[in-house]
Short mmCIF file of C-alpha atoms in Angstrom, two decimals:
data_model
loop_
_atom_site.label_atom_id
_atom_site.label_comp_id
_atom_site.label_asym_id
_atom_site.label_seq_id
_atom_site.Cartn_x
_atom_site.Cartn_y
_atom_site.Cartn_z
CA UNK A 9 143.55 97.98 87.95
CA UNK A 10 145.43 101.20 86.27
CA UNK A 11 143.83 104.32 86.30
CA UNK A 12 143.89 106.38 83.13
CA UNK A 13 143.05 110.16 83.43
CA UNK A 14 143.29 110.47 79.75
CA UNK A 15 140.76 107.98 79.42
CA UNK A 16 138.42 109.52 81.55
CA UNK A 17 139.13 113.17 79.46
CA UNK A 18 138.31 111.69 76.25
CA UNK A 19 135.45 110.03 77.37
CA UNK A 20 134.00 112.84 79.06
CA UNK A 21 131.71 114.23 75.85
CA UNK A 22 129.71 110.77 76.05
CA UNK A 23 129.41 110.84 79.64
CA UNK A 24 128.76 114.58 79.79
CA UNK A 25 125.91 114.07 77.17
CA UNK A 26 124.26 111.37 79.47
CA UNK A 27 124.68 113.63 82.82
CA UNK A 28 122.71 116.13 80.70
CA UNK A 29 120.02 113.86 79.77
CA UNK A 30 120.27 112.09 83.27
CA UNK A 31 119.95 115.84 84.74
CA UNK A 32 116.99 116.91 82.52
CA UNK A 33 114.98 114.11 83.00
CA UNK A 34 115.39 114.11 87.01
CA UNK A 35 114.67 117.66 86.99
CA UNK A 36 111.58 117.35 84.79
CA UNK A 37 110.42 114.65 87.00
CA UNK A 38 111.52 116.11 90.42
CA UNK A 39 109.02 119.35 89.80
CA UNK A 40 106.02 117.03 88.39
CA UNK A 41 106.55 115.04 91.08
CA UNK A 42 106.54 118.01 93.25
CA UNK A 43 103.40 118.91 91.99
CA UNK A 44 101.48 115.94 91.44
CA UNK A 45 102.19 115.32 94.90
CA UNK A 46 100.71 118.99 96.54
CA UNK A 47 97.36 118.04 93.91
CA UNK A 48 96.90 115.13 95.58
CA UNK A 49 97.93 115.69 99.12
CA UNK A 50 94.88 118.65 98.85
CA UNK A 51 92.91 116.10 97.74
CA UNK A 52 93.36 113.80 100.43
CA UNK A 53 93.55 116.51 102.77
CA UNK A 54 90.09 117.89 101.83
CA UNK A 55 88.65 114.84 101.42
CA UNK A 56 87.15 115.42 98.02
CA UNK A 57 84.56 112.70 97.19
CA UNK A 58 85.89 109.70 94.87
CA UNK A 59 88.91 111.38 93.91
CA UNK A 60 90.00 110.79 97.70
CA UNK A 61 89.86 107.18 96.94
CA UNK A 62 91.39 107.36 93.90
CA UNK A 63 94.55 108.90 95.34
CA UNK A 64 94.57 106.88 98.02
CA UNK A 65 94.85 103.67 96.08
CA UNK A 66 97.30 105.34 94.16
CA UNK A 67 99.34 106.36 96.73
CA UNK A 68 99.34 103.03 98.35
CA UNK A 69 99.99 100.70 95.03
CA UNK A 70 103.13 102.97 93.64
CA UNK A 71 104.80 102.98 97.14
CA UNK A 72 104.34 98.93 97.32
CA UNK A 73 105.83 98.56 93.75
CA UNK A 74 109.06 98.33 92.45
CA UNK A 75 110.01 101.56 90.10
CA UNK A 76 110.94 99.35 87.72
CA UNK A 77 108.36 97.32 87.42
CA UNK A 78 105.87 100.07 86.93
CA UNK A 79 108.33 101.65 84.16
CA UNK A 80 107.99 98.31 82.78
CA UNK A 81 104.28 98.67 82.76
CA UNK A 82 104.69 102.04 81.18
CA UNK A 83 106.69 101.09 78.32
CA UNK A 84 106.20 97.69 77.80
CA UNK A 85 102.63 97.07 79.11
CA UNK A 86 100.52 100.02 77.95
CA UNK A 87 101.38 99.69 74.19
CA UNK A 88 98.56 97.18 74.29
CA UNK A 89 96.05 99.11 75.03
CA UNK A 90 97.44 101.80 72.04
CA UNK A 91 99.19 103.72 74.35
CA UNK A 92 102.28 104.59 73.18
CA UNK A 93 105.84 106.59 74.54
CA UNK A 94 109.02 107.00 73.50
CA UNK A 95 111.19 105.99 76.31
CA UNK A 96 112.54 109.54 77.34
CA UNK A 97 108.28 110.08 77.65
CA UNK A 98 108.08 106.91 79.59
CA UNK A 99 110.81 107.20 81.99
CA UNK A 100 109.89 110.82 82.86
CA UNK A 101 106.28 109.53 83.52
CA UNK A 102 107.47 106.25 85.53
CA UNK A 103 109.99 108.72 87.57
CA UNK A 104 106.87 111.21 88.56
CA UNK A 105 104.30 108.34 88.88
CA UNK A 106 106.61 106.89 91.63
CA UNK A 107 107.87 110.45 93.39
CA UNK A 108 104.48 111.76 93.15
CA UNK A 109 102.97 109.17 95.42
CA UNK A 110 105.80 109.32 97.96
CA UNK A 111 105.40 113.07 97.73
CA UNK A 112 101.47 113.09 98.06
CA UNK A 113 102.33 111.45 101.66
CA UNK A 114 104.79 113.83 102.42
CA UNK A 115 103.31 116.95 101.54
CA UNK A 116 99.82 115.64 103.38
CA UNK A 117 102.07 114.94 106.47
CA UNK A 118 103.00 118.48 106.13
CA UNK A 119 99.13 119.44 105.86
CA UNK A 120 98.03 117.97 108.93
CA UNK A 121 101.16 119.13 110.96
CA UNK A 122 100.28 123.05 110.32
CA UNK A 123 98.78 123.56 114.09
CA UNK A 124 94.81 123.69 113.69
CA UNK A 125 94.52 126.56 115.18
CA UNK A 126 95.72 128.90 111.97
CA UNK A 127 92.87 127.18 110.05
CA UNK A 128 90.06 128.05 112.67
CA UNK A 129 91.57 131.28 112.80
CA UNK A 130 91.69 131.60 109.25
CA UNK A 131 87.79 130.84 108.77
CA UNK A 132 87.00 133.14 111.59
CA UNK A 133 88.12 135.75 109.45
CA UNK A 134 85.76 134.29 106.42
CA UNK A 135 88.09 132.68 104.68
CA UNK A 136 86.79 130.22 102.38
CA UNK A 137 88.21 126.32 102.38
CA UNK A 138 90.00 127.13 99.03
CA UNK A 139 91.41 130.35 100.36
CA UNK A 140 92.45 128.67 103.83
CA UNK A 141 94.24 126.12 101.75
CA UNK A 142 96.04 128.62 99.55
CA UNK A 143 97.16 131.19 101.99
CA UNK A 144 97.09 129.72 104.85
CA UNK A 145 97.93 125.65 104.99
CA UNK A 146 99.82 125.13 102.27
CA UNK A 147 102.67 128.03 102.15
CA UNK A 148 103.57 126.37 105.81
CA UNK A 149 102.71 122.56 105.07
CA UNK A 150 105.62 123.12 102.23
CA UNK A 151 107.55 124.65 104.52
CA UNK A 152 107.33 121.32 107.43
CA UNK A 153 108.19 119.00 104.13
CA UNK A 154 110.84 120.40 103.11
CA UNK A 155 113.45 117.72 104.25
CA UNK A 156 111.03 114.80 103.05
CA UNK A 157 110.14 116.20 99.90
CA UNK A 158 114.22 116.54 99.27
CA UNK A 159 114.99 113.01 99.99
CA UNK A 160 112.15 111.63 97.93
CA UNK A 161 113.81 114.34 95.25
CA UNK A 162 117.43 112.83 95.37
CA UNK A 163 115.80 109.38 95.11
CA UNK A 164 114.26 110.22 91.87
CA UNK A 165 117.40 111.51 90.65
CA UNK A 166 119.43 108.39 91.66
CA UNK A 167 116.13 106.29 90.44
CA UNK A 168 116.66 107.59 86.97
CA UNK A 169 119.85 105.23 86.49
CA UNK A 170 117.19 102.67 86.64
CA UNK A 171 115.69 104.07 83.53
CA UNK A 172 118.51 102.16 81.13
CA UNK A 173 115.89 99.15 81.40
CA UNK A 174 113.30 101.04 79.58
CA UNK A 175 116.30 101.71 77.31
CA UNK A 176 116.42 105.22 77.93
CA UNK A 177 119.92 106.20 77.09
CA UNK A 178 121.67 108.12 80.51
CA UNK A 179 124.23 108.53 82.37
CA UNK A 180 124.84 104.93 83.71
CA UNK A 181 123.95 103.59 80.12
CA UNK A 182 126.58 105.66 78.74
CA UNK A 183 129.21 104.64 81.04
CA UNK A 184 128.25 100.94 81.23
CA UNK A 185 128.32 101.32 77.02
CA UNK A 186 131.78 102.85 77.84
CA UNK A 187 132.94 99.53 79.55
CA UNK A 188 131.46 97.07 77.24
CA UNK A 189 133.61 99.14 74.35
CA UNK A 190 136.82 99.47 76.45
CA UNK A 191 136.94 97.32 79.17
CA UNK A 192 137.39 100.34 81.28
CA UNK A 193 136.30 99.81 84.37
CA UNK A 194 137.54 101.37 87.71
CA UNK A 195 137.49 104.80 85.06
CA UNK A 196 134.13 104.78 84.86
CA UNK A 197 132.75 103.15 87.95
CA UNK A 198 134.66 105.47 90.03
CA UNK A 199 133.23 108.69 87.76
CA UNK A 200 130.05 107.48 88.50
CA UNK A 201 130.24 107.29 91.72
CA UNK A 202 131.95 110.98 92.17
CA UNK A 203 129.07 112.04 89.91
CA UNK A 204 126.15 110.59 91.41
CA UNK A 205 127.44 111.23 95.36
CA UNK A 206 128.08 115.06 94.41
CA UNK A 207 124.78 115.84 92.80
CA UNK A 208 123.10 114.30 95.40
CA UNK A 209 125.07 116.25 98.28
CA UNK A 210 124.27 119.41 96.15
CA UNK A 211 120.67 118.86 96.14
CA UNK A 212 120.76 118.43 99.93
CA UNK A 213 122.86 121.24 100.11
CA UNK A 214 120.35 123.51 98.13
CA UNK A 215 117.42 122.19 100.44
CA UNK A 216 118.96 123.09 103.57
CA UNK A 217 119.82 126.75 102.35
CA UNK A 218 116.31 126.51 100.81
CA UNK A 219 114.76 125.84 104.25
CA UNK A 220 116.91 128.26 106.16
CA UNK A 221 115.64 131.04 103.91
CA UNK A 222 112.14 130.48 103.68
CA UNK A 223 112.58 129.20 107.84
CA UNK A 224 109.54 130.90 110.25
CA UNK A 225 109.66 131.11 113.73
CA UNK A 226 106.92 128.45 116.00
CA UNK A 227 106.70 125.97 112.73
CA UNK B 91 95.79 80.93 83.17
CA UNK B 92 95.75 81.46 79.60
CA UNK B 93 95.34 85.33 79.83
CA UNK B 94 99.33 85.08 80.36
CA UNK B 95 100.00 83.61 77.56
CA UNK B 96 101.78 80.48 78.87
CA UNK B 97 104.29 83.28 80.56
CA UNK B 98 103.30 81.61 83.76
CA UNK B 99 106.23 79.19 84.44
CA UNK B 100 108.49 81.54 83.65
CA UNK B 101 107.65 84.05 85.63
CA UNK B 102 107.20 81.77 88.79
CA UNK B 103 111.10 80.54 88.10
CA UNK B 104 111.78 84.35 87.96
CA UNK B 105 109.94 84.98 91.50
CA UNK B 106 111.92 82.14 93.16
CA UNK B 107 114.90 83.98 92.30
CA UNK B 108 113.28 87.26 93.14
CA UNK B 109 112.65 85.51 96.23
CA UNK B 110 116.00 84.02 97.02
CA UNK B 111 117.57 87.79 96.29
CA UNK B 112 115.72 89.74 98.59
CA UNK B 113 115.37 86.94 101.68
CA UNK B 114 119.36 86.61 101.33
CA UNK B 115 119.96 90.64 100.90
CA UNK B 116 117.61 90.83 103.95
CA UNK B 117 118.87 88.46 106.19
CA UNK B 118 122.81 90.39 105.32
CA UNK B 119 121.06 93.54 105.61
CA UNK B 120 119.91 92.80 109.24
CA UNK B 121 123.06 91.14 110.70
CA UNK B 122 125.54 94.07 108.95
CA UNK B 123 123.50 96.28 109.89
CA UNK B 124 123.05 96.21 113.24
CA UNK B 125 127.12 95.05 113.00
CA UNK B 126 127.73 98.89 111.66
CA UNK B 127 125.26 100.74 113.33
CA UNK B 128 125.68 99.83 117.06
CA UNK B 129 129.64 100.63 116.87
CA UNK B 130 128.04 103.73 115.21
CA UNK B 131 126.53 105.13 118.03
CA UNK B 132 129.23 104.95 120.38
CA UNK B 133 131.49 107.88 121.09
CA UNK B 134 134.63 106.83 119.87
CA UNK B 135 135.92 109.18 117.05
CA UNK B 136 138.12 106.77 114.61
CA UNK B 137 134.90 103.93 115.00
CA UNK B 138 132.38 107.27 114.79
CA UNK B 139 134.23 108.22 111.56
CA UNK B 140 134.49 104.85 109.94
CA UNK B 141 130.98 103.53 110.03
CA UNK B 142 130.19 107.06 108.71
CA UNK B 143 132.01 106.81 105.40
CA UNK B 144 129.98 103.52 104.65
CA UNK B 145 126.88 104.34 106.05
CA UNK B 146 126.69 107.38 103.58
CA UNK B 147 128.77 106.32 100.84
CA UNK B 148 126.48 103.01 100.49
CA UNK B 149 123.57 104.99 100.53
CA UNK B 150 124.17 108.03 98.55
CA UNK B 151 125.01 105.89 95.91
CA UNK B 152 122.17 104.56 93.22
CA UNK B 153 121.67 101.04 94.34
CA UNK B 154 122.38 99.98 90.97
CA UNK B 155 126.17 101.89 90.25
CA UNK B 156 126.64 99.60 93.71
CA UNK B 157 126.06 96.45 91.82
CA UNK B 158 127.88 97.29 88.98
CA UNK B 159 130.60 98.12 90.94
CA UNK B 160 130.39 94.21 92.55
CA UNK B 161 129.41 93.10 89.37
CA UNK B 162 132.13 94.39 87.82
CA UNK B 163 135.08 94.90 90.08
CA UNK B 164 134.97 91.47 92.30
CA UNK B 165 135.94 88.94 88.91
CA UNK B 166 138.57 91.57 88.40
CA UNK B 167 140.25 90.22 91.59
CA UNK B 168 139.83 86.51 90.89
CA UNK B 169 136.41 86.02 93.07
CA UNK B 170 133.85 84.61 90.12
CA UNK B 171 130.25 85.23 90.66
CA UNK B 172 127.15 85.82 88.91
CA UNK B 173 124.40 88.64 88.86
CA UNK B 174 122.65 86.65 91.32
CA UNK B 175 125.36 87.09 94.13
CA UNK B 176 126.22 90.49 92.90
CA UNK B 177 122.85 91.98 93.17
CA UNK B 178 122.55 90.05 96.69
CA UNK B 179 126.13 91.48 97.74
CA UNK B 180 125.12 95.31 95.79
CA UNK B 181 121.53 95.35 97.44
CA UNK B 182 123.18 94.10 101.13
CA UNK B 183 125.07 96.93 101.26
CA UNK B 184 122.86 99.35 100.50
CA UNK B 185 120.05 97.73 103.15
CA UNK B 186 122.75 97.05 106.32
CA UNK B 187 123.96 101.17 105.73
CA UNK B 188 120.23 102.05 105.78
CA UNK B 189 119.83 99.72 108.73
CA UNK B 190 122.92 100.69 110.48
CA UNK B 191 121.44 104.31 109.94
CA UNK B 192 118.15 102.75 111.69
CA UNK B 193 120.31 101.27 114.62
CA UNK B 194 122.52 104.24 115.36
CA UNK B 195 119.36 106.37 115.35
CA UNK B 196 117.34 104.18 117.40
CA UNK B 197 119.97 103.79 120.30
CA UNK B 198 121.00 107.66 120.27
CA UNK B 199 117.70 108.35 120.71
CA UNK B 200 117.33 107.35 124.21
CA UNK B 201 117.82 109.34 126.56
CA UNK B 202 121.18 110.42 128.09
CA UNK B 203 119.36 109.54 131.64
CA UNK B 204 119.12 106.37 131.05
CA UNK B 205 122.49 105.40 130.68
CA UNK B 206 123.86 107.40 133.28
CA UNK B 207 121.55 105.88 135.78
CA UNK B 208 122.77 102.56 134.27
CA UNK B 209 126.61 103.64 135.21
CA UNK B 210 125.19 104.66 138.74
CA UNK B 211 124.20 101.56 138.78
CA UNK B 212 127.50 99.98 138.02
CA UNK B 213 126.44 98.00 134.75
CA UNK B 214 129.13 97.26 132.51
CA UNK B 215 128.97 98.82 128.41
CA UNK B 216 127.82 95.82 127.50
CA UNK B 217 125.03 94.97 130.50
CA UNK B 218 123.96 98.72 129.97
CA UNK B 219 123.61 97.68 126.15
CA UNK B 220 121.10 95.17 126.62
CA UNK B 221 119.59 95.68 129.75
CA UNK B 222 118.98 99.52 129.33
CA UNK B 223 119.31 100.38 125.69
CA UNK B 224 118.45 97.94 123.47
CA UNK B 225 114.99 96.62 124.59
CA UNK B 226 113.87 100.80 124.55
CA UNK B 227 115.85 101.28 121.40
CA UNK B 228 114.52 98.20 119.65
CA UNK B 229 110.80 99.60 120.18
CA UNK B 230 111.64 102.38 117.75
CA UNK B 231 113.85 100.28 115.38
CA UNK B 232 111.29 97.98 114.77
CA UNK B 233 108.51 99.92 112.62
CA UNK B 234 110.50 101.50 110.11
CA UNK B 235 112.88 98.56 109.53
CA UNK B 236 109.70 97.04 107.88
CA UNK B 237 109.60 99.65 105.28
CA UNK B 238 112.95 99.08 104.87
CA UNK B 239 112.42 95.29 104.24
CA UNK B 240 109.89 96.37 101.67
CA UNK B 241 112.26 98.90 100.36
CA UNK B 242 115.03 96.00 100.00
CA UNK B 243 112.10 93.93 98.52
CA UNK B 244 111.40 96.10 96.12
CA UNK B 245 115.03 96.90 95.07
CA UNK B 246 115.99 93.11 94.29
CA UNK B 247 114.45 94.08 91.18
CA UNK B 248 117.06 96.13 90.02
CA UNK B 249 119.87 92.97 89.94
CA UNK B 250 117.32 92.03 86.61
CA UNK B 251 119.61 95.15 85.25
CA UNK B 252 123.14 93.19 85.31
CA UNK B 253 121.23 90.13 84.22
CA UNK B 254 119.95 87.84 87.59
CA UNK B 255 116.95 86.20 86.04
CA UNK B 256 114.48 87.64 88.46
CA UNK B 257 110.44 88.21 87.96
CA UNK B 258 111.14 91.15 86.45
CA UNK B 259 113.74 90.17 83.63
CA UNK B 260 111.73 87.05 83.18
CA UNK B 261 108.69 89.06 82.43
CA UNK B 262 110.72 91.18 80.15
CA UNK B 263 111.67 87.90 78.04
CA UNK B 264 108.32 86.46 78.15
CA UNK B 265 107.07 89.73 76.71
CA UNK B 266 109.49 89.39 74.16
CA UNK B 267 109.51 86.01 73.24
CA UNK B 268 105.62 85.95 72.75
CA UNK B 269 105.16 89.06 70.66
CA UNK B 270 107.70 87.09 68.18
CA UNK B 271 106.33 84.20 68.03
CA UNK B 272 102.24 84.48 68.48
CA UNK B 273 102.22 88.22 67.73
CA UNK B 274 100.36 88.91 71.20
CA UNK B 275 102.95 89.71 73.62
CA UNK B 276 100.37 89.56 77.00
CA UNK B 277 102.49 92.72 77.75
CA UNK B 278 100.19 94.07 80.09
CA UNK B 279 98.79 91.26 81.95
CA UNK B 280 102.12 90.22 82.21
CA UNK B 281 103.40 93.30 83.82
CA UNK B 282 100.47 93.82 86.18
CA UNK B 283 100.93 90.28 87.21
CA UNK B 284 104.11 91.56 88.48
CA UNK B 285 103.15 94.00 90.13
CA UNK B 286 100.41 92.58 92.03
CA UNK B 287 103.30 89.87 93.34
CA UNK B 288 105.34 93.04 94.94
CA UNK B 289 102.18 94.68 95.89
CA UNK B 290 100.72 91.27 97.86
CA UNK B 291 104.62 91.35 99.60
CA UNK B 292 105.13 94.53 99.96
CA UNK B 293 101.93 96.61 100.75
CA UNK B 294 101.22 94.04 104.17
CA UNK B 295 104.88 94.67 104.97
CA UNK B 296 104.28 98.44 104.96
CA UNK B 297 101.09 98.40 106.60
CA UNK B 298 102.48 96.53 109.57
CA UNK B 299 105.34 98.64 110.16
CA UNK B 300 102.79 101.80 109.73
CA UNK B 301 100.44 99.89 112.50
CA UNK B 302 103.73 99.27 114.93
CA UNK B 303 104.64 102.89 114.35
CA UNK B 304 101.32 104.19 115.43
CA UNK B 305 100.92 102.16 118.48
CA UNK B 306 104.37 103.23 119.57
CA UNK B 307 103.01 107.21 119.03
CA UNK B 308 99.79 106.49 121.65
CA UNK B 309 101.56 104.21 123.79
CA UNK B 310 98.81 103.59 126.34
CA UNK B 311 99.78 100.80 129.19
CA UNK B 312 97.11 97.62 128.53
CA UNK B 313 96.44 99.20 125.20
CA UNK B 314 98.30 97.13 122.92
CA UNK B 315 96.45 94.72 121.15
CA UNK B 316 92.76 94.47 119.12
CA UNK B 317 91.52 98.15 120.84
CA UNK B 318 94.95 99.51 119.24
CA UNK B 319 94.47 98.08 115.57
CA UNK B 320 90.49 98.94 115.52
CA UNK B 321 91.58 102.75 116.08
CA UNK B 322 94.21 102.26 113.70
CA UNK B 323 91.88 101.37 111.28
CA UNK B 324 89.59 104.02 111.98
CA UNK B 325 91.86 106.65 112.12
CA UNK B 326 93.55 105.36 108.72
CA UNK B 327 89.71 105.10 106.94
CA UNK B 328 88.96 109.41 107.85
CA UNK B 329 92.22 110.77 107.79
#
């Protein structure tokens, strides 16, 4: 196998355009994810009638799924009953669908680790549920999942390389397209790898310094 | 069985192979695993350093840039093989570092006690290793290496991307196929047949290791059994 460094330099503006798609689209999905997850961990966490359900059947069916198969479902499944996305739509929806429930157990496990006692405290000082939950439980249940919330983050992000099967045209479709053209391999393989490893030990970098900062004593 | 459009054969051929991926990435998984991650918790630097590097290198990497990689790189050095054996060989590598992570974690996490009194004692490495260690260390291996086998489970379907004919590609043909020739492509049924396969696999797989992992929390002596899984239950249904 030779190694060609020129290769790799002229090939860079394909790949570079399909880090920047692969980047925008885990990004997009890491923050719904983030959020779809804290909705539904309150909702589980208060116990809100139905909805609790809901999530909870949710939670429990994207966890025991393949991503790809409920991508599939997205794209190829739903256009049957008129709903229609373009696959950038669909794998941004598949990638939040599938963090989101992950997340909704994380950020819950969060919930009930805040000690009890901060919540009693909190509605002996006439706080209201909502207000206990906004002030009170949540700033420190985001705190506790933190490191949970980051893995499940760096998943999605590694999880979007799965997105070529919805046809969504990223990184690893550009490079595999690369190889198919140019028989190429060990070039683009290996660029991959470097890629993929590095963004992912950036994002776990970021938590840490994330958790340090925002870090309070007794949690 | 009409509502899957005659899709039905295929997709059963397509779970066989789904089937024959994940048992044989599982099985590797297990036995590499525990082959990386028991030298991995011993002190010695060079061995320390070693099962490191593959432990996080087969990890950090997207499951599927590790089957190309097989997929790609193994015919290059005269070893022929299909997607079949490269997503088993990809997916095995990714499952024994995540298991070898379970392992080393497991055994380091008993306490420093124990094996002392086990030198005291005049046990050898290897009489302290399975006398002492493993039986505690296995306890706490044991629950979350079934998420894991629903986690290796689940990513057998991604070997459908470098072509093994799993459920999943075969779904993706039969979807095809059909909406060419009888203009209905059963898309959705199709698809949620799918994933009501993985979720009738997977969901018991993850409950059980959920249950094991909650009896080892409230470990009560005499308290295993049928008291343990009806407050399990109960505890699951409020909270």
């Amino acid at each position: 196998m030779d190694f060609s460094l020129s290769f790799l330099i002229e090939s860079w503006p394909v790949l570079g355009a399909g880090l920047a798609r692969t980047l925008a689209v885990s990004a997009g999905s890491i923050a719904l994810a983030f959020l779809l997850g804290a909705v539904c961990a309150w909702i589980r966490h208060e116990r809100v009638p139905v909805l609790t359900w809901i999530v909870y059947g949710y939670v429990e069916l994207f966890r025991s799924t393949p991503i790809l198969a409920q991508a599939y479902l997205i794209y190829f499944g739903l256009p049957s009953l008129g709903i229609r996305f373009n696959s950038d739509v669909a794998a941004c929806i598949a990638l939040t669908l599938w963090g989101g429930a992950y997340n909704t157990e994380n950020i819950r496990a969060g919930m009930i680790a805040v000690p009890p006692g901060l919540s009693e405290a909190s509605s002996a000082l006439g706080f209201d549920r909502l207000k206990t939950m906004r002030l009170i439980i949540l700033p420190l249940a985001f705190r506790i999942s933190i490191p949970s919330v980051t893995n499940i983050s760096i998943s999605i992000f590694k999880s979007s390389s799965l997105m070529i099967g919805i046809g969504f045209h990223e990184l690893t479709y550009a490079a595999t397209n690369l190889i198919y053209q140019t028989f190429r391999i060990s070039e683009m393989l290996i660029s991959l790898a470097v890629i993929y490893l590095s963004i992912s030990t950036l994002i776990s970098y970021a938590a840490r310094r994330l958790a340090q900062r925002v870090h309070v004593a007794g949690v | 069985m009409d509502f899957l459009g005659g899709a039905q054969g295929l997709l059963w051929q397509g779970f066989l192979v789904t089937l024959q991926i994940s048992g044989a990435s599982l099985v590797i998984s297990y036995v590499a695993g525990m082959l990386v991650g028991v030298p991995a918790s011993t002190d010695v630097r060079i061995v320390q350093w070693l099962t490191r590097a593959y432990i996080e290198i087969w990890r950090g990497l997207p499951q599927l840039i590790t089957m190309f990689m097989v997929f790609f790189i193994l015919p290059q050095t005269g070893v022929n093989i299909g997607p079949v054996i490269s997503g088993i060989i990809g997916l095995s590598l990714w499952g024994s570092a995540n298991f070898a992570e379970l392992v080393r974690g497991g055994i380091r996490s008993i306490h420093a006690g124990q094996r002392e009194a086990a030198t005291a004692l005049g046990l050898s490495w290897l009489q302290q290793m399975y006398l002492v260690i493993a039986p505690q260390a296995f306890r706490r291996i044991i629950p979350p290496s079934f998420g894991l086998a629903a986690a290796i489970i689940q990513g057998s379907t991604i070997a459908s991307l470098i072509g093994a004919a799993d459920i999943i590609e075969q779904s993706h043909r039969s979807v095809a196929r059909l909406l060419f020739s009888e203009g209905n492509a059963y898309s959705l049924p199709i698809m949620l047949t799918v994933m009501a396969a993985f979720f009738c696999i997977c969901y018991p797989l993850m409950l059980l290791g959920r249950y094991l992992e909650y009896r080892l929390d409230r470990q009560a002596p005499g308290d295993g059994g049928r008291r343990g899984l009806l407050r399990f239950l109960r505890a699951r249904s409020t909270g």
